[in-house]
Amino acid sequence: MTNPEASQRIKTLYAVWEELVVDLRTYRERPGVELANDILLNSEQMWQMSDAMAKVAIDRNENRWDAFDIIFILLLINALSIVGLFLFSFKTIRGRLENEAITDSLCGIGSRRAFDIELERQWSLFDRYSDNFSVLLLDIDHFKNINDAFGHTKGDIVLKEMAQTLGLNTRSTDKLYRVGGEEFALIAPHTSKIAAAQMADTLRKCINEYHFTAVGRVSVSIGVAEAADVSNPEELYYEADKAMYFVKRHGRNGTHFSGEIDLNLNNSFAS
């Protein structure tokens, strides 16, 4: 390899490096699978080109100092390529794992982990600013019977359509999660349990009226609790869960809210 050839290849390497830097900056602002693949391909190309040039320079060591300079530059680019590729791959994999951890893979909504994180965040806001909020826990009635009668594949379809139905009938500020097998949770910011109980009964009626593709009609039991009635987020979840199981014990297909409020809601229960 002559010096002009080496110089030209180094220029090519720098051009690929500059393209890689631009792609990395773009990816930070607008991440995407196609751009991620381009970054990985450019990183691998840089590594292969610099590695090949370093080997040629060593084999053709006609001028010790010129070869040393070229090898040093190439090895430096090589090292930067490897480090960049490693860091990008690590960040990409970590991002995917984190996203998978907070997203329910079946329904495409928040997972139990995401719910726990948001519950703590909402509680911090409530504790600091007295910004009240409520939690609704919803369980599909007789879901085991659905799986037994129609199979788990049909049961999964019910879960997906349940998530879609809930999402379409809640406010943009409400946050929806799947927290168990057939159990969903809704965090309703700036919402008292009176308003949340009305919201819960509206959701229950919407679900009653919806025709699920795989099984037809489905009902739900919903429990409601508000932050102002409890002393910590764990107790808030417990109260909503207890209210939900109250409905389960009293015929299902209803709503129940912690405390002693009676809104005279149709098919609802109040203690």
Coordinates of C-alpha atoms in Angstrom, one line a residue:
M1 CA 0.0 0.0 0.0
T2 CA 1.5 3.4 -1.1
N3 CA 1.1 6.5 1.1
P4 CA -1.5 8.1 -1.3
E5 CA -3.5 4.8 -1.2
A6 CA -3.3 4.8 2.6
S7 CA -4.2 8.5 2.8
Q8 CA -7.3 7.9 0.6
R9 CA -8.4 4.9 2.7
I10 CA -8.1 6.9 5.8
K11 CA -10.2 9.7 4.3
T12 CA -12.8 7.1 3.4
L13 CA -12.7 5.9 7.0
Y14 CA -13.2 9.4 8.3
A15 CA -16.1 9.9 5.9
V16 CA -17.8 6.7 7.3
W17 CA -17.0 8.0 10.9
E18 CA -18.6 11.4 10.2
E19 CA -21.7 9.6 8.8
L20 CA -21.8 7.4 11.9
V21 CA -21.7 10.5 14.2
V22 CA -24.6 12.1 12.3
D23 CA -26.6 8.9 12.5
L24 CA -25.9 8.6 16.3
R25 CA -27.1 12.2 16.9
T26 CA -30.2 11.6 14.8
Y27 CA -30.9 8.3 16.6
R28 CA -30.9 10.1 20.0
E29 CA -33.6 12.5 18.8
R30 CA -35.6 10.1 16.7
P31 CA -34.8 6.4 17.5
G32 CA -35.8 3.8 14.9
V33 CA -35.1 0.3 13.9
E34 CA -33.8 1.2 10.4
L35 CA -31.5 3.9 11.7
A36 CA -30.2 1.5 14.4
N37 CA -29.4 -1.1 11.7
D38 CA -27.5 1.6 9.7
I39 CA -25.4 2.5 12.7
L40 CA -24.5 -1.1 13.4
L41 CA -23.6 -1.6 9.7
N42 CA -21.4 1.5 9.6
S43 CA -19.6 0.6 12.8
E44 CA -18.9 -2.9 11.5
Q45 CA -17.7 -1.4 8.2
M46 CA -15.3 1.0 10.0
W47 CA -13.9 -1.9 12.0
Q48 CA -13.4 -4.1 9.0
M49 CA -11.7 -1.4 6.9
S50 CA -9.3 -0.2 9.6
D51 CA -8.5 -3.8 10.6
A52 CA -7.6 -4.7 7.0
M53 CA -5.5 -1.5 6.5
A54 CA -3.6 -2.1 9.6
K55 CA -2.7 -5.6 8.5
V56 CA -1.6 -4.4 5.1
A57 CA 0.5 -1.7 6.6
I58 CA 2.3 -4.1 8.9
D59 CA 2.9 -6.6 6.0
R60 CA 4.4 -3.8 3.8
N61 CA 6.6 -2.1 6.3
E62 CA 8.8 -0.3 3.7
N63 CA 9.1 2.8 5.8
R64 CA 9.1 2.2 9.5
W65 CA 8.0 5.7 10.6
D66 CA 5.3 6.1 7.9
A67 CA 4.0 2.6 8.6
F68 CA 4.0 3.3 12.3
D69 CA 2.0 6.6 11.8
I70 CA -0.5 4.8 9.6
I71 CA -0.9 1.9 12.0
F72 CA -1.3 4.2 14.9
I73 CA -4.1 6.1 13.2
L74 CA -5.8 3.0 12.0
L75 CA -5.6 1.3 15.4
L76 CA -7.0 4.4 17.0
I77 CA -9.9 4.5 14.6
N78 CA -10.4 0.7 15.1
A79 CA -10.5 1.2 18.8
L80 CA -13.0 4.0 18.5
S81 CA -15.2 1.9 16.2
I82 CA -15.2 -1.0 18.6
V83 CA -16.0 1.2 21.6
G84 CA -18.7 3.1 19.7
L85 CA -20.2 -0.2 18.5
F86 CA -20.2 -1.6 22.0
L87 CA -21.7 1.4 23.6
F88 CA -24.4 1.7 21.0
S89 CA -25.3 -2.0 21.2
F90 CA -25.4 -1.9 25.0
K91 CA -27.6 1.2 25.0
T92 CA -29.9 -0.3 22.3
I93 CA -30.2 -3.6 24.1
R94 CA -30.8 -1.9 27.5
G95 CA -33.4 0.4 26.0
R96 CA -35.2 -2.6 24.5
L97 CA -35.1 -4.5 27.8
E98 CA -36.4 -1.5 29.7
N99 CA -39.2 -1.0 27.3
E100 CA -40.1 -4.6 27.5
A101 CA -40.1 -4.5 31.3
I102 CA -42.6 -1.6 31.3
T103 CA -44.8 -2.7 28.4
D104 CA -47.2 -5.7 28.5
S105 CA -46.2 -7.7 25.5
L106 CA -49.7 -9.1 24.8
C107 CA -51.9 -6.0 25.2
G108 CA -49.3 -3.3 24.4
I109 CA -50.2 -1.2 27.5
G110 CA -48.2 -0.6 30.7
S111 CA -47.0 -3.6 32.7
R112 CA -47.2 -4.2 36.5
R113 CA -43.7 -2.7 36.8
A114 CA -44.8 0.4 34.9
F115 CA -47.9 0.7 37.2
D116 CA -45.8 0.5 40.3
I117 CA -43.5 3.2 39.0
E118 CA -46.4 5.5 38.0
L119 CA -48.2 4.9 41.3
E120 CA -45.1 6.0 43.2
R121 CA -44.8 9.1 41.0
Q122 CA -48.4 10.1 41.4
W123 CA -48.1 9.5 45.2
S124 CA -45.1 11.9 45.3
L125 CA -47.2 14.6 43.6
F126 CA -50.1 14.0 45.9
D127 CA -47.8 14.1 49.0
R128 CA -46.1 17.3 47.8
Y129 CA -49.0 19.2 46.2
S130 CA -52.1 17.5 47.6
D131 CA -53.0 16.6 44.0
N132 CA -55.5 13.9 44.6
F133 CA -55.9 10.8 42.4
S134 CA -57.7 7.5 42.3
V135 CA -56.8 3.9 41.4
L136 CA -59.3 1.6 39.6
L137 CA -58.6 -2.2 39.6
L138 CA -60.6 -4.2 37.1
D139 CA -60.9 -8.0 36.9
I140 CA -62.6 -10.0 34.1
D141 CA -65.3 -12.1 35.5
H142 CA -65.0 -15.9 35.1
F143 CA -61.9 -15.6 32.9
K144 CA -60.8 -19.1 33.8
N145 CA -64.1 -20.4 32.4
I146 CA -63.4 -18.5 29.2
N147 CA -60.0 -20.1 28.8
D148 CA -61.4 -23.5 29.6
A149 CA -64.3 -23.2 27.2
F150 CA -62.6 -21.4 24.3
G151 CA -58.9 -22.0 24.8
H152 CA -56.0 -19.7 25.8
T153 CA -55.7 -18.2 22.3
K154 CA -59.2 -16.9 22.4
G155 CA -58.6 -15.8 26.0
D156 CA -55.6 -13.7 24.8
I157 CA -57.9 -12.1 22.2
V158 CA -60.3 -11.1 25.0
L159 CA -57.4 -9.6 26.9
K160 CA -56.3 -7.5 23.9
E161 CA -59.8 -6.3 23.1
M162 CA -60.4 -5.5 26.8
A163 CA -57.3 -3.3 26.8
Q164 CA -58.5 -1.6 23.5
T165 CA -62.0 -1.1 24.9
L166 CA -60.7 0.4 28.1
G167 CA -58.3 2.7 26.3
L168 CA -61.0 4.0 24.0
N169 CA -63.3 4.8 26.9
T170 CA -60.8 6.6 29.2
R171 CA -59.4 10.1 29.2
S172 CA -56.0 10.9 27.7
T173 CA -54.7 11.7 31.2
D174 CA -55.7 8.3 32.6
K175 CA -53.0 5.6 32.5
L176 CA -53.9 2.0 31.8
Y177 CA -52.0 -1.1 32.8
R178 CA -52.3 -4.9 32.9
V179 CA -51.2 -5.9 36.4
G180 CA -52.1 -9.6 36.4
G181 CA -53.4 -12.4 34.2
E182 CA -56.9 -10.9 33.7
E183 CA -56.5 -7.9 35.9
F184 CA -56.1 -4.3 34.7
A185 CA -55.4 -1.1 36.6
L186 CA -56.2 2.5 35.8
I187 CA -54.5 5.5 37.5
A188 CA -56.8 8.5 37.2
P189 CA -55.0 11.8 38.1
H190 CA -56.9 14.8 39.6
T191 CA -59.8 12.5 40.3
S192 CA -61.7 11.9 43.5
K193 CA -63.3 8.5 44.3
I194 CA -66.7 9.9 43.5
A195 CA -65.7 10.8 40.0
A196 CA -63.6 7.6 39.7
A197 CA -66.6 5.5 40.8
Q198 CA -68.7 7.1 38.1
M199 CA -65.9 6.5 35.6
A200 CA -65.7 2.8 36.7
D201 CA -69.4 2.3 36.2
T202 CA -69.3 3.9 32.8
L203 CA -66.4 1.5 31.9
R204 CA -68.4 -1.5 33.2
K205 CA -71.4 -0.6 31.0
C206 CA -69.2 -0.1 28.0
I207 CA -67.7 -3.5 28.5
N208 CA -71.1 -5.1 29.0
E209 CA -72.2 -3.7 25.7
Y210 CA -69.1 -4.7 23.7
H211 CA -69.2 -7.9 21.7
F212 CA -65.9 -9.6 22.1
T213 CA -64.8 -11.3 18.9
A214 CA -63.9 -14.7 20.4
V215 CA -66.5 -15.2 23.1
G216 CA -69.3 -12.6 22.9
R217 CA -70.3 -10.8 26.1
V218 CA -68.0 -10.3 29.0
S219 CA -68.4 -8.6 32.4
V220 CA -66.0 -7.1 34.9
S221 CA -65.7 -6.3 38.6
I222 CA -64.1 -3.0 39.5
G223 CA -62.7 -1.7 42.7
V224 CA -62.0 2.0 43.4
A225 CA -59.9 3.9 46.0
E226 CA -58.5 7.4 46.3
A227 CA -55.2 8.7 47.6
A228 CA -56.9 11.1 50.1
D229 CA -58.3 8.1 52.1
V230 CA -55.0 6.3 52.7
S231 CA -51.5 7.0 54.1
N232 CA -49.3 5.4 51.4
P233 CA -49.4 3.9 47.9
E234 CA -49.4 0.3 49.1
E235 CA -52.5 1.0 51.1
L236 CA -54.1 2.6 48.1
Y237 CA -53.6 -0.4 46.0
Y238 CA -54.8 -2.7 48.8
E239 CA -58.0 -0.7 49.2
A240 CA -58.8 -0.8 45.5
D241 CA -58.0 -4.5 45.5
K242 CA -60.2 -5.1 48.5
A243 CA -63.1 -3.2 46.9
M244 CA -62.7 -5.3 43.7
Y245 CA -62.9 -8.5 45.6
F246 CA -66.0 -7.2 47.4
V247 CA -67.7 -7.1 44.0
K248 CA -66.4 -10.6 43.3
R249 CA -68.1 -11.9 46.5
H250 CA -71.4 -10.1 45.8
G251 CA -72.3 -11.3 42.3
R252 CA -69.6 -9.8 40.1
N253 CA -70.4 -7.3 37.2
G254 CA -70.3 -4.3 39.4
T255 CA -68.2 -1.5 41.0
H256 CA -67.3 -0.9 44.6
F257 CA -65.4 2.0 46.2
S258 CA -63.7 2.2 49.5
G259 CA -65.4 4.3 52.2
E260 CA -69.1 4.9 52.8
I261 CA -70.3 6.7 49.7
D262 CA -73.5 5.6 48.1
L263 CA -74.0 7.0 44.6
N264 CA -76.9 4.6 43.9
L265 CA -75.2 3.4 40.8
N266 CA -76.9 0.7 38.8
N267 CA -75.3 -2.7 39.6
S268 CA -72.9 -1.1 42.0
F269 CA -72.1 -1.9 45.6
A270 CA -71.3 0.6 48.4
S271 CA -70.2 -0.2 52.0

